[in-house]
CSV table of C-alpha atoms in Angstrom, one decimal:
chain,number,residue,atom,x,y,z
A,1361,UNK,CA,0.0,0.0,0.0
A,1362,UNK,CA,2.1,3.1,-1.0
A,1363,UNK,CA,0.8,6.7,0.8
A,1364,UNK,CA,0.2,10.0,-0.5
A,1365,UNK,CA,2.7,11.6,-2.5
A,1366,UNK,CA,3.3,15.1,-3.4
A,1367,UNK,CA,5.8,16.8,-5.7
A,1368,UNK,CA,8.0,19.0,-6.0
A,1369,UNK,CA,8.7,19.4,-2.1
A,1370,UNK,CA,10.0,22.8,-2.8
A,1371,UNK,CA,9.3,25.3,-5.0
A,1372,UNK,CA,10.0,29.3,-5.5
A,1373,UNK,CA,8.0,31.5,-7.7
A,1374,UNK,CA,7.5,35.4,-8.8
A,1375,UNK,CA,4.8,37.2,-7.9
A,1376,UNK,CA,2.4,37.3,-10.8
A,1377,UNK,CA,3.3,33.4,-12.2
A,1378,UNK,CA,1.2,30.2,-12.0
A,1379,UNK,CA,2.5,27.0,-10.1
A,1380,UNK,CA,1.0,23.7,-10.3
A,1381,UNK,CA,1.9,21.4,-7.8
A,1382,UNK,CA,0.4,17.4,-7.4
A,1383,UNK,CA,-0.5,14.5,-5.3
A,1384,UNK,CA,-0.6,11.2,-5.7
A,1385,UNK,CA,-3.7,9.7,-3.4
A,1386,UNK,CA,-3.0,6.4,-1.3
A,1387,UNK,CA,-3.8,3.3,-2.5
A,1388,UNK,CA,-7.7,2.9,-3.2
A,1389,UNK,CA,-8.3,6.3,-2.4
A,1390,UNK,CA,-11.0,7.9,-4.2
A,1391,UNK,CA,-11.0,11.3,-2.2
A,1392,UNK,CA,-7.9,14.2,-2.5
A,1393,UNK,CA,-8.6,17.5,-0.5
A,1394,UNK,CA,-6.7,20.4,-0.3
A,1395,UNK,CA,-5.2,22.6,2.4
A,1396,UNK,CA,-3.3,25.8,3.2
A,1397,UNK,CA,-0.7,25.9,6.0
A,1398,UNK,CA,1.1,29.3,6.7
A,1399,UNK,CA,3.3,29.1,9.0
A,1400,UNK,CA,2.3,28.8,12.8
A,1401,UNK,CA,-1.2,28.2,11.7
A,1402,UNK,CA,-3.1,25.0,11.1
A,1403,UNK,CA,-4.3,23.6,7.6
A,1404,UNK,CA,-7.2,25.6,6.1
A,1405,UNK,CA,-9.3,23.8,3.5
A,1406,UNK,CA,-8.9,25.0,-0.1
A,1407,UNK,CA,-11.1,22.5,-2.2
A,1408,UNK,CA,-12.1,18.5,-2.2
A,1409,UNK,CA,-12.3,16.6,-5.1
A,1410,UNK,CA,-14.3,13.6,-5.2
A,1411,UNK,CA,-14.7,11.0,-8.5
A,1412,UNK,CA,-13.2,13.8,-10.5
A,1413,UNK,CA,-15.5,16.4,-9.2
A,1414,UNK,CA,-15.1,19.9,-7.1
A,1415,UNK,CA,-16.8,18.4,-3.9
A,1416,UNK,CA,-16.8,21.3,-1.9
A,1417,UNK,CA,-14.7,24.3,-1.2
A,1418,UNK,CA,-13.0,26.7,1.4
A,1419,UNK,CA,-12.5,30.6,1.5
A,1420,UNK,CA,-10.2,30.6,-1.3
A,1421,UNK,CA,-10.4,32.6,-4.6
A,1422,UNK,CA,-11.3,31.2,-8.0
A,1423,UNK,CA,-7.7,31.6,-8.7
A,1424,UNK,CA,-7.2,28.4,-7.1
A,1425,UNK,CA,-8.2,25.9,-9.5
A,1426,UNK,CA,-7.9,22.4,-9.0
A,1427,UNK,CA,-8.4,18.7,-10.9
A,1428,UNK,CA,-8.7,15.4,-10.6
A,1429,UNK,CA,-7.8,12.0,-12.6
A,1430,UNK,CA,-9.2,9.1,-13.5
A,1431,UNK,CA,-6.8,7.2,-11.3
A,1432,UNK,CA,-7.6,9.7,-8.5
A,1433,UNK,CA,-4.8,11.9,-9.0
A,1434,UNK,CA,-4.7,15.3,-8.0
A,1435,UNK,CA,-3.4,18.6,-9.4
A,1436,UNK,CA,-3.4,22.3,-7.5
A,1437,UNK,CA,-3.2,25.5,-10.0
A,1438,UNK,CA,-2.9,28.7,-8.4
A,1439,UNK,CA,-2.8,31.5,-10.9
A,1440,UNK,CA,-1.4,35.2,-10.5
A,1441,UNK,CA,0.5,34.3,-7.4
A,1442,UNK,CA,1.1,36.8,-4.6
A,1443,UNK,CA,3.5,37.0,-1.2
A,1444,UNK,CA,0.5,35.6,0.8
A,1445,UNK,CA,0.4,32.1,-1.3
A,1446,UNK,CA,3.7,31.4,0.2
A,1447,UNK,CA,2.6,28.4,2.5
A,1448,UNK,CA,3.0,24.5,2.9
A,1449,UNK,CA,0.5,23.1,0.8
A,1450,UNK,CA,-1.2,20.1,2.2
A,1451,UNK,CA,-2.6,17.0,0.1
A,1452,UNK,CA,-4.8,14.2,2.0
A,1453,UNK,CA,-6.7,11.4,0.7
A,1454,UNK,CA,-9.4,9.4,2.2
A,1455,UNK,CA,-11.9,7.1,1.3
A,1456,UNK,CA,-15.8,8.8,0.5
A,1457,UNK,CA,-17.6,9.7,2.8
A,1458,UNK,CA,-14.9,9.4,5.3
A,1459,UNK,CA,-13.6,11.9,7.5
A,1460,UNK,CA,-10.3,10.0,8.3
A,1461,UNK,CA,-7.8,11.4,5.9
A,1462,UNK,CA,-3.9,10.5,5.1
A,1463,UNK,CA,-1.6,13.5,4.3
A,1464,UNK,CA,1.4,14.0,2.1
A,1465,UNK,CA,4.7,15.6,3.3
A,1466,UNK,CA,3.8,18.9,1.8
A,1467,UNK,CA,5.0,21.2,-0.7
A,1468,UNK,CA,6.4,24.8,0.4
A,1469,UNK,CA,5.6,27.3,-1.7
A,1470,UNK,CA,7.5,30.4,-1.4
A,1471,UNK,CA,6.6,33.3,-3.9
A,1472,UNK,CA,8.9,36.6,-4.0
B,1020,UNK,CA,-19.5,28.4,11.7
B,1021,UNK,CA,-17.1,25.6,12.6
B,1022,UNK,CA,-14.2,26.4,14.5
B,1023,UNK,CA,-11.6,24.6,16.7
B,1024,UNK,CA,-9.3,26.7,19.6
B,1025,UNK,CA,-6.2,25.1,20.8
B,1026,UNK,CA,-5.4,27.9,23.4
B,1027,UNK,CA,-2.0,26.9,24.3
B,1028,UNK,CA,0.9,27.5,21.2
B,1029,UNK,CA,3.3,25.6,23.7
B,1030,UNK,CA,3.5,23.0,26.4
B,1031,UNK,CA,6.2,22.1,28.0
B,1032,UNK,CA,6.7,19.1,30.7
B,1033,UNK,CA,8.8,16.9,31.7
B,1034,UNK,CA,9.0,13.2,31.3
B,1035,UNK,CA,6.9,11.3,33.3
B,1036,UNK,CA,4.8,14.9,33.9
B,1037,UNK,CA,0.8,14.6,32.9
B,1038,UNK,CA,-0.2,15.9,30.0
B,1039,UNK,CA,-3.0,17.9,28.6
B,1040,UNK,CA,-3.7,19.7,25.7
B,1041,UNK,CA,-6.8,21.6,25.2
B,1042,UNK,CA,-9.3,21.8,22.6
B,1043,UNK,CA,-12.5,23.3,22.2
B,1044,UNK,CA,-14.5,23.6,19.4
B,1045,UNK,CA,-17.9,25.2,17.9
B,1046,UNK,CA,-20.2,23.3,15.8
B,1047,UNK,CA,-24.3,23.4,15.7
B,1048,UNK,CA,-24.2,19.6,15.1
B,1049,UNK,CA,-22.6,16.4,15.8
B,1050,UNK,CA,-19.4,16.4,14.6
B,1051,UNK,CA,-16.6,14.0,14.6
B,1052,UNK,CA,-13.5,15.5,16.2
B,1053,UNK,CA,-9.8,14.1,15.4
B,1054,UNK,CA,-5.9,14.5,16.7
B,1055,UNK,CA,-3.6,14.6,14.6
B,1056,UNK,CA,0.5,14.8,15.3
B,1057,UNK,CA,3.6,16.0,13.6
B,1058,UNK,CA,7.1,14.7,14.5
B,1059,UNK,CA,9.6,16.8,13.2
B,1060,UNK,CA,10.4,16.3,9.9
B,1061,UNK,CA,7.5,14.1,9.4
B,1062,UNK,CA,3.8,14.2,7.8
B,1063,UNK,CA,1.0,15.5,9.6
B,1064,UNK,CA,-1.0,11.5,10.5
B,1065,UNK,CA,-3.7,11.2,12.5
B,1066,UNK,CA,-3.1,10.1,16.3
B,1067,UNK,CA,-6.8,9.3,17.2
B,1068,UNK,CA,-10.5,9.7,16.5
B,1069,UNK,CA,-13.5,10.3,19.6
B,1070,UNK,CA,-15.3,7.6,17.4
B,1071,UNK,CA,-13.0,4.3,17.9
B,1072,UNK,CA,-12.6,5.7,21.8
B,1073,UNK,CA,-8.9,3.9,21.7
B,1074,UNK,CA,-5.9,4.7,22.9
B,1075,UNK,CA,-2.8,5.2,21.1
B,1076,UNK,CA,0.3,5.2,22.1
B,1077,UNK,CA,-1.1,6.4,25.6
B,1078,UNK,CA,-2.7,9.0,24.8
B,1079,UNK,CA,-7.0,9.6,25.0
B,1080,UNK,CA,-9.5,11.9,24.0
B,1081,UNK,CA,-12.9,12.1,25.9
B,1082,UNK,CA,-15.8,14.1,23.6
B,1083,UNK,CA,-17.3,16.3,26.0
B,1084,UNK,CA,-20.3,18.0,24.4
B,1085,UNK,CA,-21.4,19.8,27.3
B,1086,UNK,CA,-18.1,21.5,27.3
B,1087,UNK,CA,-17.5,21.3,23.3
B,1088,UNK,CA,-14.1,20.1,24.2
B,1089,UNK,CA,-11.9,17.3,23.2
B,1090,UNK,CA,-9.0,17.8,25.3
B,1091,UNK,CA,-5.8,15.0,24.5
B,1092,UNK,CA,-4.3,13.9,27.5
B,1093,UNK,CA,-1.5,11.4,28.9
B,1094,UNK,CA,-0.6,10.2,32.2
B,1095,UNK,CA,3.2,10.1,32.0
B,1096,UNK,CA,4.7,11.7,28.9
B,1097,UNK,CA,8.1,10.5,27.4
B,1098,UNK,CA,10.3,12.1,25.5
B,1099,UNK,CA,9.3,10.8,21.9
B,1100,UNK,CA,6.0,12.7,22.1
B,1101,UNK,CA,7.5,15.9,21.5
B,1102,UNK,CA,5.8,17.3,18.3
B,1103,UNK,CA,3.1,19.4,17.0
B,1104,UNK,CA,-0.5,18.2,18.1
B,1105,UNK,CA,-3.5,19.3,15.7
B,1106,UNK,CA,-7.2,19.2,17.0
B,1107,UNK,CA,-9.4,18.9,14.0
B,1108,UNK,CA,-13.2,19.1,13.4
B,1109,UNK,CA,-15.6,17.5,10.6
B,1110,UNK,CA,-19.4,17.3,10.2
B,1111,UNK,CA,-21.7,17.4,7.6
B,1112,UNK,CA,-21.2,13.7,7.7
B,1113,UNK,CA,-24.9,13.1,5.6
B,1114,UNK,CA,-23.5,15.3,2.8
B,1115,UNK,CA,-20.9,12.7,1.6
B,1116,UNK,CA,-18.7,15.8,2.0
B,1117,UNK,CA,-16.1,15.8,4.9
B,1118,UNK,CA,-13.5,18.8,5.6
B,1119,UNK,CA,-11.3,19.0,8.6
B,1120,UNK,CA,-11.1,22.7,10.5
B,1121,UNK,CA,-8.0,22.6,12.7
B,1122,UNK,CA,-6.8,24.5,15.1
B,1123,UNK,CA,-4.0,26.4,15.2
B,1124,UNK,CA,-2.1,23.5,16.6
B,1125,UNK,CA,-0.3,23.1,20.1
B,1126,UNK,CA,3.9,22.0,20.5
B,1127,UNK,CA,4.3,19.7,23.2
B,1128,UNK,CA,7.8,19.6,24.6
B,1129,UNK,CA,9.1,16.4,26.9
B,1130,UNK,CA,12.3,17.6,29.0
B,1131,UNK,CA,14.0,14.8,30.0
């Protein structure tokens, strides 16, 4: 059973550019959700995906996109990036309907 | 709204100390609260759920819905639970939509 894994781990952007970062569910996970960590805080929900599907969504702007793949792969786009996006970003799978979800290590996302 | 409060940013004890973090939450329903844990250097995984009222590696949480409180607690800490503790929220559980709302997260430090 392999876990959830994300890539890159690191990343630094300009303010104004697109990133797209990604996250490989656990086995026989059909669920991927998204979160923000800035630092000393704890994850905030971005979006949900579910079967391919936006399944519900945080307070974050539509310039945080997401997708998801047949195989239950996720991807995270966050266009016109600013100083604030710099965070960890958080990917966790579960199964539907589930609560219980498994996280990734992370990607940090520094924008200047 | 849902929110969680984790009042305490640090705890420090040492081993063989009690130990309790706090956690309250808000929430109009019935929700299912969580624990989760960070080691340094590792993922964010969960520690325990009020659900499966188990305990893991020592450590319980009672649900207290009079109190909206899930406080984590331990009778002797060692030195290997030093890390970032999480409280985490999630309801809707009808809506075959689940997000967790964390708290802002406590660090427990285990002197020796």
């Amino acid at each position: 059973e392999t876990g959830v894994t994300q890539s890159p781990t690191h990343l630094i952007k300009t303010r104004g550019q697109q990133v797209t970062l990604r996250c490989s569910s656990q086995s026989g996970h059909n669920t991927v959700s998204w979160y923000q960590q800035a630092l000393g805080q704890g994850p905030q929900f971005i979006f949900q995906y579910y079967r391919e599907e936006e399944n519900g969504r945080g307070n974050f702007p539509p310039r945080f996109s997401g997708l998801q793949f047949p195989n239950y792969s996720s991807e995270l786009n966050v266009n016109a990036l600013e100083l604030d996006d710099s965070a960890l970003y958080l990917c966790a799978s579960s199964l539907g309907g589930r609560a219980e979800a498994f996280f990734g290590q992370g990607t940090r996302l520094t924008v200047v | 709204a849902q929110r969680v409060t984790q009042p305490e940013k640090l705890l420090s004890v040492f081993k063989g100390a009690p130990v309790e973090l706090k956690c309250n939450y808000s929430y109009s329903g019935s929700p299912e609260l969580f624990w989760y844990v960070q080691y340094s250097r590792q993922r964010l995984q969960l520690l325990l759920r009020h659900i499966s009222r188990e305990s893991i590696k020592g450590f319980t949480a009672d649900l207290n819905k009079g109190e909206t409180s899930f406080h984590l607690k331990k009778p002797f800490a060692q030195e290997e639970d030093s890390a970032m503790y999480y409280c985490a929220l999630s309801g809707n559980r009808n809506t075959g939509f689940q997000k967790l709302v964390f708290g802002t997260g406590t660090r427990l430090l285990v002197s020796p």
